[in-house]
Amino acid sequence: DVKVTQSSRYLVKRTGEKVFLECVQDMDHENMFWYRQDPGLGLRLIYFSYDVKMKEKGDIPEGYSVSREKKERFSLILESASTNQTSMYLCASSSGLAGVFGPGTRLTVT
Amino acid sequence: RKEVEQDPGPFNVPEGATVAFNCTYSNSASQSFFWYRQDCRKEPKLLMSVYSSGNEDGRFTAQLNRASQYISLLIRDSKLSDSATYLCVVNTGSGNTGKLIFGQGTTLQVKP
């Protein structure tokens, strides 16, 4: 069964900490995405990658960076977590058409 | 203006009703279109792709109007299990470098 996995379902971090969210897909997809989802705002694209070591900013990249060293893995990094980054983070991958999502990581920054 | 816009609802309908959702997109170069379903506290899952000629999957019908830049989803004979949030998705890329942009989602509540 093909899938996208995320390293944690729930995460609690303190303000100022560096946070790593990991995403792995086993479908050999070229494209990978990081979104955050907040009530009333829907899914907003943070970053996406269409190839290894390639990345493009989405709509809300401020405060985030990404890393894609291998095709199957796409990491989202919060350099210095802030309370306004408390959210549900969803990773997805696609071969160019529809995307498949991971289960999400609910991050709370206190 | 948002790239993909949907009426957030909620749409409250009785079982057996027919309900339709619309979605508009701003990028005329968009290549492909989808409807996703998201249940509470779950990740979005692909419901169906949307083709130019319109397509049907059981009780669900999706249509695309490129000239007016909108997409629709029609659900016939609504079931309680159809209660969810329906997300309109537009792929704004070309070839294999597609960027998936989501609408805010439309919430459907089907009542007995």
PDB file of C-alpha atoms in Angstrom:
ATOM      1  CA  ASP A   1       0.000   0.000   0.000  1.00  0.00           C
ATOM      2  CA  VAL A   2       1.614   3.256  -1.140  1.00  0.00           C
ATOM      3  CA  LYS A   3       1.886   5.922   1.449  1.00  0.00           C
ATOM      4  CA  VAL A   4       3.285   9.126   2.849  1.00  0.00           C
ATOM      5  CA  THR A   5       4.514   9.049   6.423  1.00  0.00           C
ATOM      6  CA  GLN A   6       5.280  11.890   8.792  1.00  0.00           C
ATOM      7  CA  SER A   7       7.638  11.554  11.712  1.00  0.00           C
ATOM      8  CA  SER A   8       5.249  12.598  14.459  1.00  0.00           C
ATOM      9  CA  ARG A   9       1.482  12.868  14.862  1.00  0.00           C
ATOM     10  CA  TYR A  10       1.740  15.276  17.796  1.00  0.00           C
ATOM     11  CA  LEU A  11       4.594  17.540  18.799  1.00  0.00           C
ATOM     12  CA  VAL A  12       4.978  20.112  21.558  1.00  0.00           C
ATOM     13  CA  LYS A  13       7.881  22.552  21.381  1.00  0.00           C
ATOM     14  CA  ARG A  14       8.932  25.688  23.181  1.00  0.00           C
ATOM     15  CA  THR A  15       9.259  29.138  21.637  1.00  0.00           C
ATOM     16  CA  GLY A  16      12.683  29.573  20.082  1.00  0.00           C
ATOM     17  CA  GLU A  17      13.392  25.882  19.574  1.00  0.00           C
ATOM     18  CA  LYS A  18      14.509  24.549  16.205  1.00  0.00           C
ATOM     19  CA  VAL A  19      11.927  22.066  14.952  1.00  0.00           C
ATOM     20  CA  PHE A  20      12.278  19.403  12.271  1.00  0.00           C
ATOM     21  CA  LEU A  21       9.258  17.813  10.616  1.00  0.00           C
ATOM     22  CA  GLU A  22      10.083  14.837   8.443  1.00  0.00           C
ATOM     23  CA  CYS A  23       8.085  13.406   5.557  1.00  0.00           C
ATOM     24  CA  VAL A  24       8.827  10.224   3.605  1.00  0.00           C
ATOM     25  CA  GLN A  25       7.036   8.834   0.553  1.00  0.00           C
ATOM     26  CA  ASP A  26       7.449   5.449  -1.079  1.00  0.00           C
ATOM     27  CA  MET A  27       5.844   6.206  -4.448  1.00  0.00           C
ATOM     28  CA  ASP A  28       8.926   7.578  -6.225  1.00  0.00           C
ATOM     29  CA  HIS A  29       7.099  10.897  -6.713  1.00  0.00           C
ATOM     30  CA  GLU A  30       9.025  13.878  -8.012  1.00  0.00           C
ATOM     31  CA  ASN A  31       6.961  16.531  -6.247  1.00  0.00           C
ATOM     32  CA  MET A  32       6.601  16.995  -2.518  1.00  0.00           C
ATOM     33  CA  PHE A  33       4.759  19.676  -0.589  1.00  0.00           C
ATOM     34  CA  TRP A  34       4.406  21.102   2.882  1.00  0.00           C
ATOM     35  CA  TYR A  35       1.144  22.774   3.902  1.00  0.00           C
ATOM     36  CA  ARG A  36      -0.220  24.102   7.125  1.00  0.00           C
ATOM     37  CA  GLN A  37      -3.915  23.985   7.911  1.00  0.00           C
ATOM     38  CA  ASP A  38      -5.633  26.384  10.263  1.00  0.00           C
ATOM     39  CA  PRO A  39      -9.337  26.821  11.019  1.00  0.00           C
ATOM     40  CA  GLY A  40     -10.956  29.273   8.629  1.00  0.00           C
ATOM     41  CA  LEU A  41      -7.820  29.529   6.473  1.00  0.00           C
ATOM     42  CA  GLY A  42      -7.725  26.138   4.777  1.00  0.00           C
ATOM     43  CA  LEU A  43      -4.514  24.562   3.507  1.00  0.00           C
ATOM     44  CA  ARG A  44      -1.779  27.034   2.748  1.00  0.00           C
ATOM     45  CA  LEU A  45       1.330  26.034   0.829  1.00  0.00           C
ATOM     46  CA  ILE A  46       4.587  26.674   2.665  1.00  0.00           C
ATOM     47  CA  TYR A  47       7.155  25.156   0.306  1.00  0.00           C
ATOM     48  CA  PHE A  48       7.275  22.589  -2.427  1.00  0.00           C
ATOM     49  CA  SER A  49       9.984  20.649  -4.196  1.00  0.00           C
ATOM     50  CA  TYR A  50       9.886  19.225  -7.710  1.00  0.00           C
ATOM     51  CA  ASP A  51      13.229  17.438  -7.565  1.00  0.00           C
ATOM     52  CA  VAL A  52      16.047  16.556  -5.221  1.00  0.00           C
ATOM     53  CA  LYS A  53      17.732  19.702  -3.908  1.00  0.00           C
ATOM     54  CA  MET A  54      15.149  21.847  -5.702  1.00  0.00           C
ATOM     55  CA  LYS A  55      12.651  23.922  -3.765  1.00  0.00           C
ATOM     56  CA  GLU A  56      10.229  26.741  -4.346  1.00  0.00           C
ATOM     57  CA  LYS A  57       8.472  29.024  -1.920  1.00  0.00           C
ATOM     58  CA  GLY A  58       4.778  28.698  -1.518  1.00  0.00           C
ATOM     59  CA  ASP A  59       2.408  31.316  -0.182  1.00  0.00           C
ATOM     60  CA  ILE A  60       3.681  31.494   3.410  1.00  0.00           C
ATOM     61  CA  PRO A  61       7.401  30.562   3.544  1.00  0.00           C
ATOM     62  CA  GLU A  62       8.391  33.075   6.221  1.00  0.00           C
ATOM     63  CA  GLY A  63       9.838  31.405   9.297  1.00  0.00           C
ATOM     64  CA  TYR A  64      10.316  28.080   7.517  1.00  0.00           C
ATOM     65  CA  SER A  65      12.970  26.352   5.457  1.00  0.00           C
ATOM     66  CA  VAL A  66      13.074  22.963   3.757  1.00  0.00           C
ATOM     67  CA  SER A  67      15.528  20.291   2.773  1.00  0.00           C
ATOM     68  CA  ARG A  68      15.305  17.621   0.129  1.00  0.00           C
ATOM     69  CA  GLU A  69      18.527  15.616  -0.030  1.00  0.00           C
ATOM     70  CA  LYS A  70      16.851  12.412  -1.218  1.00  0.00           C
ATOM     71  CA  LYS A  71      13.885  11.939  -3.505  1.00  0.00           C
ATOM     72  CA  GLU A  72      11.778  10.176  -0.902  1.00  0.00           C
ATOM     73  CA  ARG A  73      12.327  12.609   1.965  1.00  0.00           C
ATOM     74  CA  PHE A  74      11.251  16.221   2.391  1.00  0.00           C
ATOM     75  CA  SER A  75      11.935  17.999   5.657  1.00  0.00           C
ATOM     76  CA  LEU A  76      10.348  21.162   7.002  1.00  0.00           C
ATOM     77  CA  ILE A  77      12.426  23.196   9.429  1.00  0.00           C
ATOM     78  CA  LEU A  78      11.231  25.866  11.812  1.00  0.00           C
ATOM     79  CA  GLU A  79      14.433  27.735  12.602  1.00  0.00           C
ATOM     80  CA  SER A  80      13.066  29.390  15.747  1.00  0.00           C
ATOM     81  CA  ALA A  81       9.573  28.230  16.591  1.00  0.00           C
ATOM     82  CA  SER A  82       7.003  30.844  17.517  1.00  0.00           C
ATOM     83  CA  THR A  83       3.501  30.500  18.946  1.00  0.00           C
ATOM     84  CA  ASN A  84       1.927  31.594  15.654  1.00  0.00           C
ATOM     85  CA  GLN A  85       3.383  28.447  14.088  1.00  0.00           C
ATOM     86  CA  THR A  86       1.081  26.281  16.174  1.00  0.00           C
ATOM     87  CA  SER A  87      -0.844  24.432  13.493  1.00  0.00           C
ATOM     88  CA  MET A  88      -1.527  21.178  11.667  1.00  0.00           C
ATOM     89  CA  TYR A  89       1.284  20.466   9.195  1.00  0.00           C
ATOM     90  CA  LEU A  90       0.500  18.247   6.220  1.00  0.00           C
ATOM     91  CA  CYS A  91       2.986  16.762   3.792  1.00  0.00           C
ATOM     92  CA  ALA A  92       1.963  15.554   0.344  1.00  0.00           C
ATOM     93  CA  SER A  93       3.642  14.032  -2.668  1.00  0.00           C
ATOM     94  CA  SER A  94       2.601  13.758  -6.301  1.00  0.00           C
ATOM     95  CA  SER A  95       3.852  12.612  -9.672  1.00  0.00           C
ATOM     96  CA  GLY A  96       2.565  15.814 -11.275  1.00  0.00           C
ATOM     97  CA  LEU A  97      -1.167  15.370 -10.961  1.00  0.00           C
ATOM     98  CA  ALA A  98      -3.125  14.658  -7.788  1.00  0.00           C
ATOM     99  CA  GLY A  99      -1.318  14.425  -4.471  1.00  0.00           C
ATOM    100  CA  VAL A 100      -1.264  11.897  -1.635  1.00  0.00           C
ATOM    101  CA  PHE A 101      -1.129  13.216   1.912  1.00  0.00           C
ATOM    102  CA  GLY A 102       0.525  12.019   5.056  1.00  0.00           C
ATOM    103  CA  PRO A 103      -1.493  11.845   8.294  1.00  0.00           C
ATOM    104  CA  GLY A 104      -0.330  15.260   9.491  1.00  0.00           C
ATOM    105  CA  THR A 105       1.644  16.556  12.464  1.00  0.00           C
ATOM    106  CA  ARG A 106      -0.165  18.681  14.998  1.00  0.00           C
ATOM    107  CA  LEU A 107       2.478  21.062  16.324  1.00  0.00           C
ATOM    108  CA  THR A 108       1.949  23.127  19.433  1.00  0.00           C
ATOM    109  CA  VAL A 109       4.467  25.836  20.281  1.00  0.00           C
ATOM    110  CA  THR A 110       4.249  27.058  23.862  1.00  0.00           C
TER     111      THR A 110
ATOM    112  CA  ARG B   1      -7.719  37.599  -4.478  1.00  0.00           C
ATOM    113  CA  LYS B   2      -7.198  33.947  -3.539  1.00  0.00           C
ATOM    114  CA  GLU B   3      -6.050  31.618  -6.294  1.00  0.00           C
ATOM    115  CA  VAL B   4      -8.802  29.122  -5.506  1.00  0.00           C
ATOM    116  CA  GLU B   5     -12.045  30.183  -3.860  1.00  0.00           C
ATOM    117  CA  GLN B   6     -14.869  28.171  -2.370  1.00  0.00           C
ATOM    118  CA  ASP B   7     -17.907  28.985  -0.298  1.00  0.00           C
ATOM    119  CA  PRO B   8     -16.991  27.561   3.133  1.00  0.00           C
ATOM    120  CA  GLY B   9     -20.629  26.771   3.958  1.00  0.00           C
ATOM    121  CA  PRO B  10     -21.688  24.900   5.992  1.00  0.00           C
ATOM    122  CA  PHE B  11     -24.226  23.242   3.762  1.00  0.00           C
ATOM    123  CA  ASN B  12     -26.806  21.432   5.890  1.00  0.00           C
ATOM    124  CA  VAL B  13     -28.939  19.047   3.842  1.00  0.00           C
ATOM    125  CA  PRO B  14     -31.290  16.135   4.585  1.00  0.00           C
ATOM    126  CA  GLU B  15     -30.444  12.600   3.557  1.00  0.00           C
ATOM    127  CA  GLY B  16     -31.350  11.962  -0.047  1.00  0.00           C
ATOM    128  CA  ALA B  17     -30.881  15.576  -1.120  1.00  0.00           C
ATOM    129  CA  THR B  18     -28.822  16.719  -4.070  1.00  0.00           C
ATOM    130  CA  VAL B  19     -26.173  19.292  -3.257  1.00  0.00           C
ATOM    131  CA  ALA B  20     -23.714  21.181  -5.449  1.00  0.00           C
ATOM    132  CA  PHE B  21     -20.482  22.962  -4.638  1.00  0.00           C
ATOM    133  CA  ASN B  22     -18.690  25.441  -6.837  1.00  0.00           C
ATOM    134  CA  CYS B  23     -15.117  26.594  -6.900  1.00  0.00           C
ATOM    135  CA  THR B  24     -13.430  29.342  -8.911  1.00  0.00           C
ATOM    136  CA  TYR B  25      -9.770  29.655  -9.806  1.00  0.00           C
ATOM    137  CA  SER B  26      -7.783  32.643 -10.984  1.00  0.00           C
ATOM    138  CA  ASN B  27      -4.909  31.157 -12.977  1.00  0.00           C
ATOM    139  CA  SER B  28      -6.129  30.544 -16.513  1.00  0.00           C
ATOM    140  CA  ALA B  29      -3.030  28.449 -17.218  1.00  0.00           C
ATOM    141  CA  SER B  30      -4.051  25.840 -14.637  1.00  0.00           C
ATOM    142  CA  GLN B  31      -3.700  22.358 -16.028  1.00  0.00           C
ATOM    143  CA  SER B  32      -5.597  19.916 -13.867  1.00  0.00           C
ATOM    144  CA  PHE B  33      -8.279  19.945 -11.238  1.00  0.00           C
ATOM    145  CA  PHE B  34      -9.431  17.742  -8.417  1.00  0.00           C
ATOM    146  CA  TRP B  35     -11.881  17.365  -5.581  1.00  0.00           C
ATOM    147  CA  TYR B  36     -10.602  16.071  -2.261  1.00  0.00           C
ATOM    148  CA  ARG B  37     -12.549  15.008   0.782  1.00  0.00           C
ATOM    149  CA  GLN B  38     -11.371  15.661   4.316  1.00  0.00           C
ATOM    150  CA  ASP B  39     -12.951  14.096   7.371  1.00  0.00           C
ATOM    151  CA  CYS B  40     -12.592  15.677  10.786  1.00  0.00           C
ATOM    152  CA  ARG B  41      -9.036  15.334  12.126  1.00  0.00           C
ATOM    153  CA  LYS B  42      -7.929  13.362   9.080  1.00  0.00           C
ATOM    154  CA  GLU B  43      -5.788  14.162   6.076  1.00  0.00           C
ATOM    155  CA  PRO B  44      -7.390  15.123   2.744  1.00  0.00           C
ATOM    156  CA  LYS B  45      -7.971  12.255   0.335  1.00  0.00           C
ATOM    157  CA  LEU B  46      -8.549  12.383  -3.399  1.00  0.00           C
ATOM    158  CA  LEU B  47     -12.227  12.073  -4.242  1.00  0.00           C
ATOM    159  CA  MET B  48     -12.047  12.504  -7.984  1.00  0.00           C
ATOM    160  CA  SER B  49     -10.267  14.255 -10.800  1.00  0.00           C
ATOM    161  CA  VAL B  50     -12.160  16.774 -12.904  1.00  0.00           C
ATOM    162  CA  TYR B  51     -12.042  16.434 -16.660  1.00  0.00           C
ATOM    163  CA  SER B  52     -13.014  18.981 -19.287  1.00  0.00           C
ATOM    164  CA  SER B  53     -15.823  16.805 -20.573  1.00  0.00           C
ATOM    165  CA  GLY B  54     -17.201  16.257 -17.085  1.00  0.00           C
ATOM    166  CA  ASN B  55     -17.021  12.967 -15.267  1.00  0.00           C
ATOM    167  CA  GLU B  56     -19.119  10.879 -12.951  1.00  0.00           C
ATOM    168  CA  ASP B  57     -18.291   8.416 -10.206  1.00  0.00           C
ATOM    169  CA  GLY B  58     -21.413   6.862  -8.751  1.00  0.00           C
ATOM    170  CA  ARG B  59     -23.390   9.592  -7.009  1.00  0.00           C
ATOM    171  CA  PHE B  60     -20.685  12.189  -7.654  1.00  0.00           C
ATOM    172  CA  THR B  61     -20.390  14.336 -10.770  1.00  0.00           C
ATOM    173  CA  ALA B  62     -17.586  16.797 -11.418  1.00  0.00           C
ATOM    174  CA  GLN B  63     -17.530  19.448 -14.105  1.00  0.00           C
ATOM    175  CA  LEU B  64     -15.039  21.986 -15.371  1.00  0.00           C
ATOM    176  CA  ASN B  65     -15.789  25.247 -17.154  1.00  0.00           C
ATOM    177  CA  ARG B  66     -12.493  26.621 -18.412  1.00  0.00           C
ATOM    178  CA  ALA B  67     -14.023  29.704 -19.995  1.00  0.00           C
ATOM    179  CA  SER B  68     -15.509  30.827 -16.691  1.00  0.00           C
ATOM    180  CA  GLN B  69     -12.743  29.253 -14.613  1.00  0.00           C
ATOM    181  CA  TYR B  70     -14.899  27.280 -12.264  1.00  0.00           C
ATOM    182  CA  ILE B  71     -15.251  23.707 -11.129  1.00  0.00           C
ATOM    183  CA  SER B  72     -18.285  22.053  -9.638  1.00  0.00           C
ATOM    184  CA  LEU B  73     -19.106  18.942  -7.648  1.00  0.00           C
ATOM    185  CA  LEU B  74     -22.605  17.516  -7.532  1.00  0.00           C
ATOM    186  CA  ILE B  75     -23.604  14.908  -4.973  1.00  0.00           C
ATOM    187  CA  ARG B  76     -26.864  13.084  -5.550  1.00  0.00           C
ATOM    188  CA  ASP B  77     -28.856  11.112  -2.986  1.00  0.00           C
ATOM    189  CA  SER B  78     -26.740  12.385  -0.077  1.00  0.00           C
ATOM    190  CA  LYS B  79     -25.794   9.897   2.646  1.00  0.00           C
ATOM    191  CA  LEU B  80     -24.925  10.593   6.260  1.00  0.00           C
ATOM    192  CA  SER B  81     -21.435   9.332   5.439  1.00  0.00           C
ATOM    193  CA  ASP B  82     -20.991  12.144   2.906  1.00  0.00           C
ATOM    194  CA  SER B  83     -20.638  14.604   5.799  1.00  0.00           C
ATOM    195  CA  ALA B  84     -17.140  16.031   5.425  1.00  0.00           C
ATOM    196  CA  THR B  85     -15.234  19.001   4.062  1.00  0.00           C
ATOM    197  CA  TYR B  86     -14.790  19.059   0.283  1.00  0.00           C
ATOM    198  CA  LEU B  87     -11.680  20.741  -1.039  1.00  0.00           C
ATOM    199  CA  CYS B  88     -11.258  22.077  -4.538  1.00  0.00           C
ATOM    200  CA  VAL B  89      -7.693  21.672  -5.811  1.00  0.00           C
ATOM    201  CA  VAL B  90      -5.991  23.234  -8.811  1.00  0.00           C
ATOM    202  CA  ASN B  91      -2.674  22.172 -10.269  1.00  0.00           C
ATOM    203  CA  THR B  92      -1.094  25.356 -11.587  1.00  0.00           C
ATOM    204  CA  GLY B  93       2.052  23.791 -12.974  1.00  0.00           C
ATOM    205  CA  SER B  94       3.023  22.192 -16.239  1.00  0.00           C
ATOM    206  CA  GLY B  95       4.517  18.819 -16.961  1.00  0.00           C
ATOM    207  CA  ASN B  96       5.670  17.181 -13.755  1.00  0.00           C
ATOM    208  CA  THR B  97       6.234  20.355 -11.753  1.00  0.00           C
ATOM    209  CA  GLY B  98       2.703  20.827 -10.596  1.00  0.00           C
ATOM    210  CA  LYS B  99       1.961  23.117  -7.679  1.00  0.00           C
ATOM    211  CA  LEU B 100      -1.224  22.057  -5.900  1.00  0.00           C
ATOM    212  CA  ILE B 101      -3.306  24.944  -4.622  1.00  0.00           C
ATOM    213  CA  PHE B 102      -6.250  24.222  -2.338  1.00  0.00           C
ATOM    214  CA  GLY B 103      -9.452  26.088  -1.779  1.00  0.00           C
ATOM    215  CA  GLN B 104     -10.571  26.741   1.771  1.00  0.00           C
ATOM    216  CA  GLY B 105     -13.002  23.841   1.632  1.00  0.00           C
ATOM    217  CA  THR B 106     -16.778  23.554   1.807  1.00  0.00           C
ATOM    218  CA  THR B 107     -18.308  21.810   4.795  1.00  0.00           C
ATOM    219  CA  LEU B 108     -21.235  19.467   4.173  1.00  0.00           C
ATOM    220  CA  GLN B 109     -23.429  18.162   6.956  1.00  0.00           C
ATOM    221  CA  VAL B 110     -26.009  15.567   5.942  1.00  0.00           C
ATOM    222  CA  LYS B 111     -28.759  15.137   8.525  1.00  0.00           C
ATOM    223  CA  PRO B 112     -31.167  12.218   8.997  1.00  0.00           C
TER     224      PRO B 112
END
